[in-house]
Short mmCIF file of C-alpha atoms in Angstrom, two decimals:
data_model
loop_
_atom_site.label_atom_id
_atom_site.label_comp_id
_atom_site.label_asym_id
_atom_site.label_seq_id
_atom_site.Cartn_x
_atom_site.Cartn_y
_atom_site.Cartn_z
CA MET S 1411 -12.31 18.69 16.51
CA LYS S 1412 -11.91 15.58 18.70
CA PRO S 1413 -8.45 14.09 18.74
CA VAL S 1414 -8.12 10.42 17.64
CA LEU S 1415 -4.47 9.98 18.48
CA GLU S 1416 -2.19 11.73 20.98
CA VAL S 1417 1.51 10.98 21.24
CA GLU S 1418 3.67 12.42 23.97
CA ASN S 1419 7.38 12.29 24.33
CA LEU S 1420 7.75 8.98 22.60
CA SER S 1421 11.23 7.47 22.58
CA PHE S 1422 12.49 4.13 21.40
CA GLY S 1423 15.81 2.47 20.45
CA PHE S 1424 16.76 -1.08 19.44
CA GLU S 1425 19.99 -0.36 21.28
CA ARG S 1426 20.33 1.96 24.22
CA GLU S 1427 23.17 3.99 22.76
CA ARG S 1428 21.41 4.44 19.33
CA PRO S 1429 17.87 5.78 19.81
CA VAL S 1430 15.60 5.65 16.79
CA LEU S 1431 12.91 7.93 18.15
CA ARG S 1432 13.67 10.77 20.57
CA GLY S 1433 10.86 12.51 22.33
CA VAL S 1434 8.27 12.51 19.53
CA SER S 1435 5.00 14.36 20.36
CA PHE S 1436 2.03 15.05 18.04
CA SER S 1437 -1.65 14.56 17.75
CA VAL S 1438 -4.14 13.74 14.96
CA VAL S 1439 -7.79 14.92 15.07
CA GLU S 1440 -10.81 13.22 13.50
CA GLY S 1441 -10.94 13.47 9.69
CA GLU S 1442 -7.55 14.98 9.36
CA CYS S 1443 -4.86 13.74 7.06
CA VAL S 1444 -1.38 14.07 8.48
CA GLY S 1445 1.88 13.07 6.64
CA ILE S 1446 5.02 12.16 8.26
CA VAL S 1447 8.02 12.60 6.01
CA GLY S 1448 11.62 11.53 6.64
CA ALA S 1449 14.52 10.09 4.78
CA ASN S 1450 15.30 6.31 4.93
CA GLY S 1451 16.17 5.34 8.46
CA ALA S 1452 14.50 8.45 9.99
CA GLY S 1453 12.28 6.27 12.13
CA LYS S 1454 8.93 6.54 10.21
CA SER S 1455 8.07 2.78 10.24
CA THR S 1456 9.41 2.39 13.74
CA LEU S 1457 7.17 5.20 14.87
CA LEU S 1458 4.08 3.33 13.47
CA TRP S 1459 5.09 0.07 15.12
CA CYS S 1460 5.42 1.95 18.37
CA LEU S 1461 1.98 3.54 17.97
CA LEU S 1462 0.50 0.12 17.44
CA GLY S 1463 2.21 -1.30 20.49
CA LEU S 1464 4.24 -3.73 18.30
CA LEU S 1465 7.37 -2.22 19.73
CA LYS S 1466 7.63 -1.17 23.35
CA ALA S 1467 8.55 2.48 23.62
CA SER S 1468 8.67 4.97 26.41
CA GLY S 1469 6.32 7.90 26.52
CA LYS S 1470 2.58 8.03 25.99
CA VAL S 1471 0.46 6.92 23.09
CA ARG S 1472 -3.26 7.54 23.47
CA LEU S 1473 -5.39 5.93 20.73
CA LEU S 1474 -8.68 7.64 21.35
CA SER S 1475 -10.49 6.12 18.41
CA LYS S 1476 -12.21 2.79 18.94
CA ARG S 1477 -10.96 1.22 15.76
CA VAL S 1478 -7.61 1.70 14.05
CA GLY S 1479 -6.96 0.34 10.53
CA VAL S 1480 -3.40 -0.28 9.34
CA VAL S 1481 -1.89 -0.61 5.96
CA PHE S 1482 1.54 -2.07 6.00
CA GLN S 1483 4.23 -1.38 3.46
CA ASN S 1484 4.11 -4.81 2.00
CA PRO S 1485 0.55 -6.05 1.20
CA GLU S 1486 1.70 -9.65 1.37
CA ASP S 1487 2.08 -9.19 5.11
CA GLN S 1488 -1.61 -8.55 5.38
CA LEU S 1489 -3.35 -10.36 2.57
CA PHE S 1490 -3.24 -14.12 2.69
CA MET S 1491 -6.69 -15.51 1.98
CA PRO S 1492 -7.78 -17.42 -1.12
CA SER S 1493 -9.75 -14.37 -2.41
CA LEU S 1494 -9.75 -10.62 -1.87
CA LEU S 1495 -13.34 -10.76 -0.69
CA GLU S 1496 -12.39 -13.12 2.21
CA ASP S 1497 -9.32 -11.05 2.94
CA VAL S 1498 -11.36 -7.85 3.33
CA ALA S 1499 -14.15 -9.65 5.29
CA LEU S 1500 -11.88 -11.50 7.63
CA ALA S 1501 -11.62 -8.87 10.43
CA LEU S 1502 -15.44 -8.70 10.46
CA VAL S 1503 -15.98 -12.44 10.38
CA ASN S 1504 -13.43 -12.77 13.21
CA ARG S 1505 -15.49 -10.23 15.29
CA GLY S 1506 -18.51 -12.38 14.94
CA VAL S 1507 -20.33 -10.39 12.25
CA PRO S 1508 -22.66 -12.77 10.31
CA ALA S 1509 -21.03 -14.03 7.05
CA ALA S 1510 -23.63 -12.35 4.76
CA ASP S 1511 -23.15 -8.98 6.45
CA ALA S 1512 -19.41 -9.31 6.34
CA ARG S 1513 -19.59 -10.14 2.59
CA GLN S 1514 -21.71 -7.12 1.95
CA THR S 1515 -19.42 -4.76 3.85
CA ALA S 1516 -16.37 -6.25 2.12
CA VAL S 1517 -17.90 -5.69 -1.36
CA ALA S 1518 -18.65 -2.13 -0.42
CA ALA S 1519 -15.08 -1.56 0.74
CA LEU S 1520 -13.67 -3.20 -2.43
CA GLU S 1521 -16.01 -0.94 -4.55
CA ARG S 1522 -14.64 2.14 -2.64
CA VAL S 1523 -11.09 1.34 -3.76
CA GLY S 1524 -12.15 0.26 -7.27
CA LEU S 1525 -11.49 -3.47 -6.92
CA ALA S 1526 -14.98 -4.92 -6.83
CA HIS S 1527 -14.22 -6.69 -10.12
CA ALA S 1528 -11.36 -8.64 -8.50
CA ALA S 1529 -13.26 -9.79 -5.35
CA THR S 1530 -12.85 -13.46 -6.21
CA ARG S 1531 -9.20 -13.37 -7.14
CA PRO S 1532 -6.42 -13.98 -4.67
CA ALA S 1533 -4.10 -11.02 -3.81
CA ALA S 1534 -1.15 -12.77 -5.32
CA GLN S 1535 -2.64 -12.49 -8.85
CA LEU S 1536 -2.98 -8.74 -8.61
CA SER S 1537 -0.56 -5.88 -9.41
CA LEU S 1538 1.23 -4.18 -6.48
CA GLY S 1539 -0.89 -1.09 -6.86
CA GLU S 1540 -4.03 -3.23 -6.70
CA ARG S 1541 -2.77 -5.08 -3.70
CA LYS S 1542 -2.09 -1.83 -1.90
CA ARG S 1543 -5.60 -0.70 -2.53
CA ALA S 1544 -6.88 -4.14 -1.42
CA SER S 1545 -4.94 -3.61 1.94
CA ILE S 1546 -6.81 -0.31 2.32
CA ALA S 1547 -10.13 -1.97 1.62
CA ALA S 1548 -9.31 -4.60 4.24
CA ALA S 1549 -8.51 -1.87 6.77
CA LEU S 1550 -11.60 0.14 5.84
CA ALA S 1551 -14.00 -2.74 6.13
CA ALA S 1552 -13.51 -2.86 9.91
CA GLY S 1553 -14.82 0.79 10.12
CA PRO S 1554 -11.75 2.51 11.57
CA GLU S 1555 -11.80 6.13 12.84
CA LEU S 1556 -7.98 6.29 12.25
CA LEU S 1557 -6.09 4.80 9.33
CA LEU S 1558 -2.27 4.39 9.60
CA LEU S 1559 -0.42 3.88 6.35
CA ASP S 1560 3.26 2.96 6.16
CA GLU S 1561 4.86 4.06 2.93
CA PRO S 1562 1.82 3.43 0.79
CA THR S 1563 3.56 4.56 -2.46
CA ALA S 1564 6.64 2.40 -2.04
CA GLU S 1565 7.55 0.71 -5.43
CA LEU S 1566 4.39 1.94 -7.16
CA ASP S 1567 4.40 3.54 -10.59
CA GLY S 1568 3.01 7.00 -11.41
CA ARG S 1569 -0.42 5.80 -12.28
CA ALA S 1570 -0.77 3.56 -9.29
CA VAL S 1571 0.26 6.48 -7.01
CA ARG S 1572 -2.43 8.65 -8.53
CA GLN S 1573 -5.04 5.94 -8.12
CA LEU S 1574 -4.00 5.43 -4.47
CA ALA S 1575 -4.06 9.19 -3.81
CA GLY S 1576 -7.58 9.33 -5.33
CA VAL S 1577 -8.80 6.55 -3.00
CA LEU S 1578 -7.14 8.11 0.14
CA ALA S 1579 -8.36 11.64 -0.62
CA GLY S 1580 -12.03 10.56 -0.54
CA LEU S 1581 -11.88 8.80 2.85
CA PRO S 1582 -13.83 10.42 5.77
CA VAL S 1583 -11.52 8.90 8.40
CA ALA S 1584 -8.35 10.38 9.99
CA ARG S 1585 -5.26 9.31 8.13
CA LEU S 1586 -1.64 9.17 9.31
CA ILE S 1587 0.64 8.48 6.38
CA THR S 1588 4.40 7.91 6.48
CA SER S 1589 6.19 8.56 3.23
CA HIS S 1590 9.05 10.17 1.46
CA HIS S 1591 6.95 10.74 -1.67
CA LEU S 1592 6.55 14.48 -1.22
CA GLU S 1593 4.41 15.17 -4.26
CA PHE S 1594 1.87 12.46 -3.16
CA LEU S 1595 1.60 14.00 0.25
CA LEU S 1596 1.34 17.59 -0.99
CA GLY S 1597 -1.99 16.79 -2.67
CA LEU S 1598 -3.30 14.74 0.24
CA ALA S 1599 -2.18 15.82 3.63
CA SER S 1600 -3.32 19.00 5.34
CA ARG S 1601 -0.43 18.85 7.84
CA ILE S 1602 3.09 17.56 7.64
CA LEU S 1603 5.57 16.42 10.29
CA VAL S 1604 9.20 16.20 9.41
CA LEU S 1605 11.00 13.38 11.06
CA SER S 1606 14.85 13.50 11.17
CA GLU S 1607 17.14 11.30 13.21
CA GLY S 1608 14.18 10.32 15.37
CA ARG S 1609 12.97 13.84 16.23
CA ILE S 1610 10.22 15.98 14.72
CA VAL S 1611 12.15 18.88 13.38
CA ALA S 1612 9.23 20.78 11.74
CA GLU S 1613 5.53 20.69 11.62
CA GLY S 1614 2.97 22.79 9.72
CA PRO S 1615 0.65 23.05 6.70
CA ALA S 1616 1.62 20.77 3.80
CA GLY S 1617 2.19 23.64 1.38
CA GLU S 1618 4.40 25.53 3.75
CA ILE S 1619 6.54 22.61 4.88
CA LEU S 1620 6.98 20.98 1.52
CA GLY S 1621 7.88 24.28 -0.12
CA ASP S 1622 10.78 24.83 2.27
CA ALA S 1623 13.73 23.55 0.30
CA SER S 1624 16.34 24.13 2.98
CA LEU S 1625 14.27 22.23 5.58
CA LEU S 1626 13.76 19.27 3.21
CA GLU S 1627 17.47 19.33 2.28
CA GLY S 1628 18.42 19.31 5.98
CA ALA S 1629 16.11 16.34 6.53
CA GLY S 1630 17.63 14.37 3.68
CA LEU S 1631 14.44 14.47 1.60
CA VAL S 1632 15.82 16.14 -1.49
CA MET C 344 7.03 -30.59 -12.93
CA VAL C 345 10.78 -30.27 -12.58
CA LEU C 346 10.30 -27.97 -9.51
CA ARG C 347 7.91 -30.46 -7.93
CA ALA C 348 10.35 -33.24 -8.43
CA ARG C 349 13.11 -31.12 -6.94
CA GLY C 350 10.76 -30.23 -4.02
CA VAL C 351 10.09 -34.04 -3.35
CA ALA C 352 13.83 -34.75 -3.72
CA GLY C 353 14.56 -32.00 -1.24
CA VAL C 354 12.19 -33.48 1.37
CA LEU C 355 13.53 -37.07 0.76
CA GLY C 356 17.07 -35.65 1.04
CA PHE C 357 16.13 -33.86 4.35
CA ALA C 358 14.60 -37.17 5.70
CA GLY C 359 17.79 -38.98 4.69
CA LEU C 360 19.88 -36.39 6.46
CA LEU C 361 17.77 -36.71 9.63
CA ALA C 362 18.30 -40.54 9.40
CA LEU C 363 22.03 -40.11 8.99
CA ILE C 364 22.25 -37.77 11.97
CA GLU C 365 20.30 -40.19 14.08
CA TRP C 366 22.44 -43.09 12.99
CA PHE C 367 25.67 -41.40 13.80
CA SER C 368 24.51 -39.94 17.16
CA THR C 369 22.62 -42.91 18.64
CA GLY C 370 23.42 -45.87 16.33
CA ARG C 371 19.79 -46.41 15.41
CA VAL C 372 17.14 -44.68 13.23
CA THR C 373 13.70 -43.85 14.70
CA TRP C 374 10.45 -43.25 12.79
CA LEU C 375 11.24 -39.46 12.51
CA PRO C 376 12.43 -39.49 8.87
CA VAL C 377 9.38 -41.53 7.77
CA VAL C 378 7.11 -39.25 9.73
CA THR C 379 8.74 -36.20 8.15
CA VAL C 380 7.96 -37.58 4.62
CA ALA C 381 4.45 -38.64 5.67
CA VAL C 382 3.65 -35.15 7.09
CA PHE C 383 4.91 -33.64 3.86
CA LEU C 384 2.67 -35.90 1.70
CA VAL C 385 -0.35 -35.55 3.79
CA SER C 386 -0.07 -31.70 4.17
CA THR C 387 0.62 -31.33 0.43
CA ALA C 388 -2.39 -33.41 -0.40
CA ALA C 389 -4.52 -31.51 2.07
CA PHE C 390 -3.42 -28.07 0.72
CA LYS C 391 -4.13 -29.14 -2.85
CA MET C 392 -7.45 -30.92 -2.19
CA LEU C 393 -9.22 -28.95 0.56
CA PRO C 394 -11.65 -26.25 -0.53
CA TRP C 395 -9.89 -23.30 1.01
CA LYS C 396 -11.96 -20.72 -1.02
CA GLY C 397 -14.90 -19.63 1.04
CA ALA C 398 -13.98 -21.81 3.97
CA ILE C 399 -13.81 -18.93 6.37
CA PHE C 400 -17.44 -17.99 5.77
CA ALA C 401 -18.54 -21.63 6.31
CA VAL C 402 -17.19 -22.19 9.77
CA ARG C 403 -18.31 -20.59 13.11
CA PRO C 404 -15.82 -17.89 14.39
CA GLY C 405 -14.32 -18.96 17.70
CA SER C 406 -14.85 -22.68 17.05
CA ARG C 407 -11.95 -25.13 16.87
CA LEU C 408 -12.63 -25.63 13.25
CA TYR C 409 -12.39 -21.88 12.63
CA SER C 410 -8.96 -21.85 14.30
CA ALA C 411 -7.93 -24.87 12.29
CA VAL C 412 -8.99 -23.21 9.10
CA LEU C 413 -7.14 -20.00 9.91
CA PHE C 414 -4.10 -21.97 10.90
CA GLY C 415 -4.12 -23.87 7.59
CA LEU C 416 -4.47 -20.59 5.67
CA PHE C 417 -1.55 -19.11 7.71
CA VAL C 418 0.64 -22.16 6.85
CA ARG C 419 -0.43 -22.18 3.19
CA HIS C 420 0.46 -18.41 2.84
CA PHE C 421 3.75 -18.95 4.68
CA ALA C 422 4.69 -21.83 2.51
CA ALA C 423 4.27 -19.61 -0.50
CA ILE C 424 6.46 -16.90 1.19
CA LEU C 425 9.09 -19.47 1.87
CA GLU C 426 9.07 -20.64 -1.73
CA THR C 427 9.32 -17.11 -3.05
CA GLU C 428 12.13 -16.23 -0.68
CA SER C 429 14.04 -19.47 -1.43
CA ARG C 430 13.83 -18.84 -5.10
CA ARG C 431 15.11 -15.30 -4.76
CA VAL C 432 18.03 -16.17 -2.52
CA LEU C 433 19.07 -19.29 -4.52
CA THR C 434 18.84 -17.31 -7.84
CA ALA C 435 20.95 -14.54 -6.37
CA ARG C 436 23.48 -17.13 -5.35
CA ARG C 437 23.51 -18.85 -8.76
CA LEU C 438 24.21 -15.45 -10.45
CA CYS C 439 27.06 -14.72 -8.14
CA ILE C 440 29.01 -17.98 -8.35
CA SER C 441 31.08 -18.73 -11.44
CA ARG C 442 30.53 -22.53 -11.43
CA LYS C 443 28.00 -24.73 -9.68
CA TRP C 444 30.55 -26.82 -7.89
CA GLY C 445 33.42 -24.32 -8.14
CA PRO C 446 35.40 -22.88 -5.29
CA GLY C 447 33.32 -21.54 -2.35
CA TRP C 448 30.11 -23.39 -3.42
CA LEU C 449 29.50 -24.64 0.08
CA ARG C 450 30.30 -21.35 1.72
CA SER C 451 27.92 -19.41 -0.57
CA LEU C 452 25.27 -22.01 -0.07
CA ALA C 453 25.68 -21.69 3.79
CA PHE C 454 25.37 -17.87 3.36
CA ALA C 455 22.33 -18.20 1.19
CA LEU C 456 20.61 -20.48 3.62
CA ALA C 457 21.47 -18.06 6.47
CA ALA C 458 20.04 -15.25 4.50
CA LEU C 459 16.90 -17.26 3.75
CA LEU C 460 16.49 -17.92 7.46
CA ASN C 461 16.82 -14.30 8.25
CA ARG C 462 14.43 -13.11 5.57
CA THR C 463 11.87 -15.69 6.54
CA LEU C 464 11.97 -14.60 10.13
CA VAL C 465 11.55 -11.00 9.13
CA ARG C 466 8.59 -11.91 6.97
CA ALA C 467 7.02 -14.01 9.74
CA GLU C 468 7.45 -11.13 12.21
CA ARG C 469 5.71 -8.73 9.87
CA PHE C 470 2.99 -11.21 9.00
CA TYR C 471 2.34 -11.89 12.70
CA ALA C 472 2.25 -8.11 13.44
CA ALA C 473 -0.15 -7.35 10.57
CA GLN C 474 -2.62 -10.20 11.61
CA ARG C 475 -2.42 -9.17 15.31
CA VAL C 476 -3.28 -5.56 14.37
CA ARG C 477 -6.17 -6.85 12.23
CA GLY C 478 -7.56 -8.45 15.44
CA LEU C 479 -6.82 -12.10 14.69
CA GLY C 480 -5.19 -12.51 18.01
CA GLU C 481 -8.38 -11.44 19.92
#
């Protein structure tokens, strides 16, 4: 399997004496779904921001895929257009794709996440679960090989979590998901990395890692 | 309607404050307060009347008009964020203080405005990051 992301010895701190990430190394291969779990403040979101180059970290990040899609924790940070269709098509239009083709791709992406019926509505009028799925559609429309998701289940109710899991499970792209929703990741991720105090303290198959009560207790996850 | 009246009153109050500051510091008042009110009226009218829906499909990517439409949409979105955050912060303040003009009203208002500034900066940073990642900076 071809790797799409390689991270080597990544370190970052907002203050020198308090590092948030300490020598994080891992890789993601094509089509794989990897979960990063960690308690609040473990450095999950910071790690994603460092991967995207939004924070300047030391170490190496090699994004080997041509296109990377990102789903941020708060959909309002991503969706701002007068309609979902425009929000999803925007990245394509911006790349110079003809409007008709961009529309067609956007409709297909919205259908994939079950939101084709809401294409003409603005994101602000949708439920949080729908907005999260719309963010995924916006990321998918650009045809990414790697999808990064930051806490996709945050503030969602049980049904919305199940719908989201259903959407993510069917995607043929590599996915890197940060979350502390263990049940959600158990059914979705093939591999789990446990982040604690900025370090990866464990890595392995989802069933094995998420079944280790003492490991999860030590990482502040249960 | 009450909120709209309050919004207009807020802008007029802000313009009045600008005029007062100018008067006390230089002894004269420039056109700045008038321009402030004019910009508010023109931009409010533009945001209400312009056909934003579908506009992004109608303009040529990379053109000046495209940049202007995107900028308008950014501002429109950010104005909504500012409104939501203001409402949250001021509601939280109202629930915390015992009387509207009671002891500490100015202090709590100052803290609320500082919190609003902080929240707005965080939201702006995230919004910028999200749009940059989407390729809008290319």
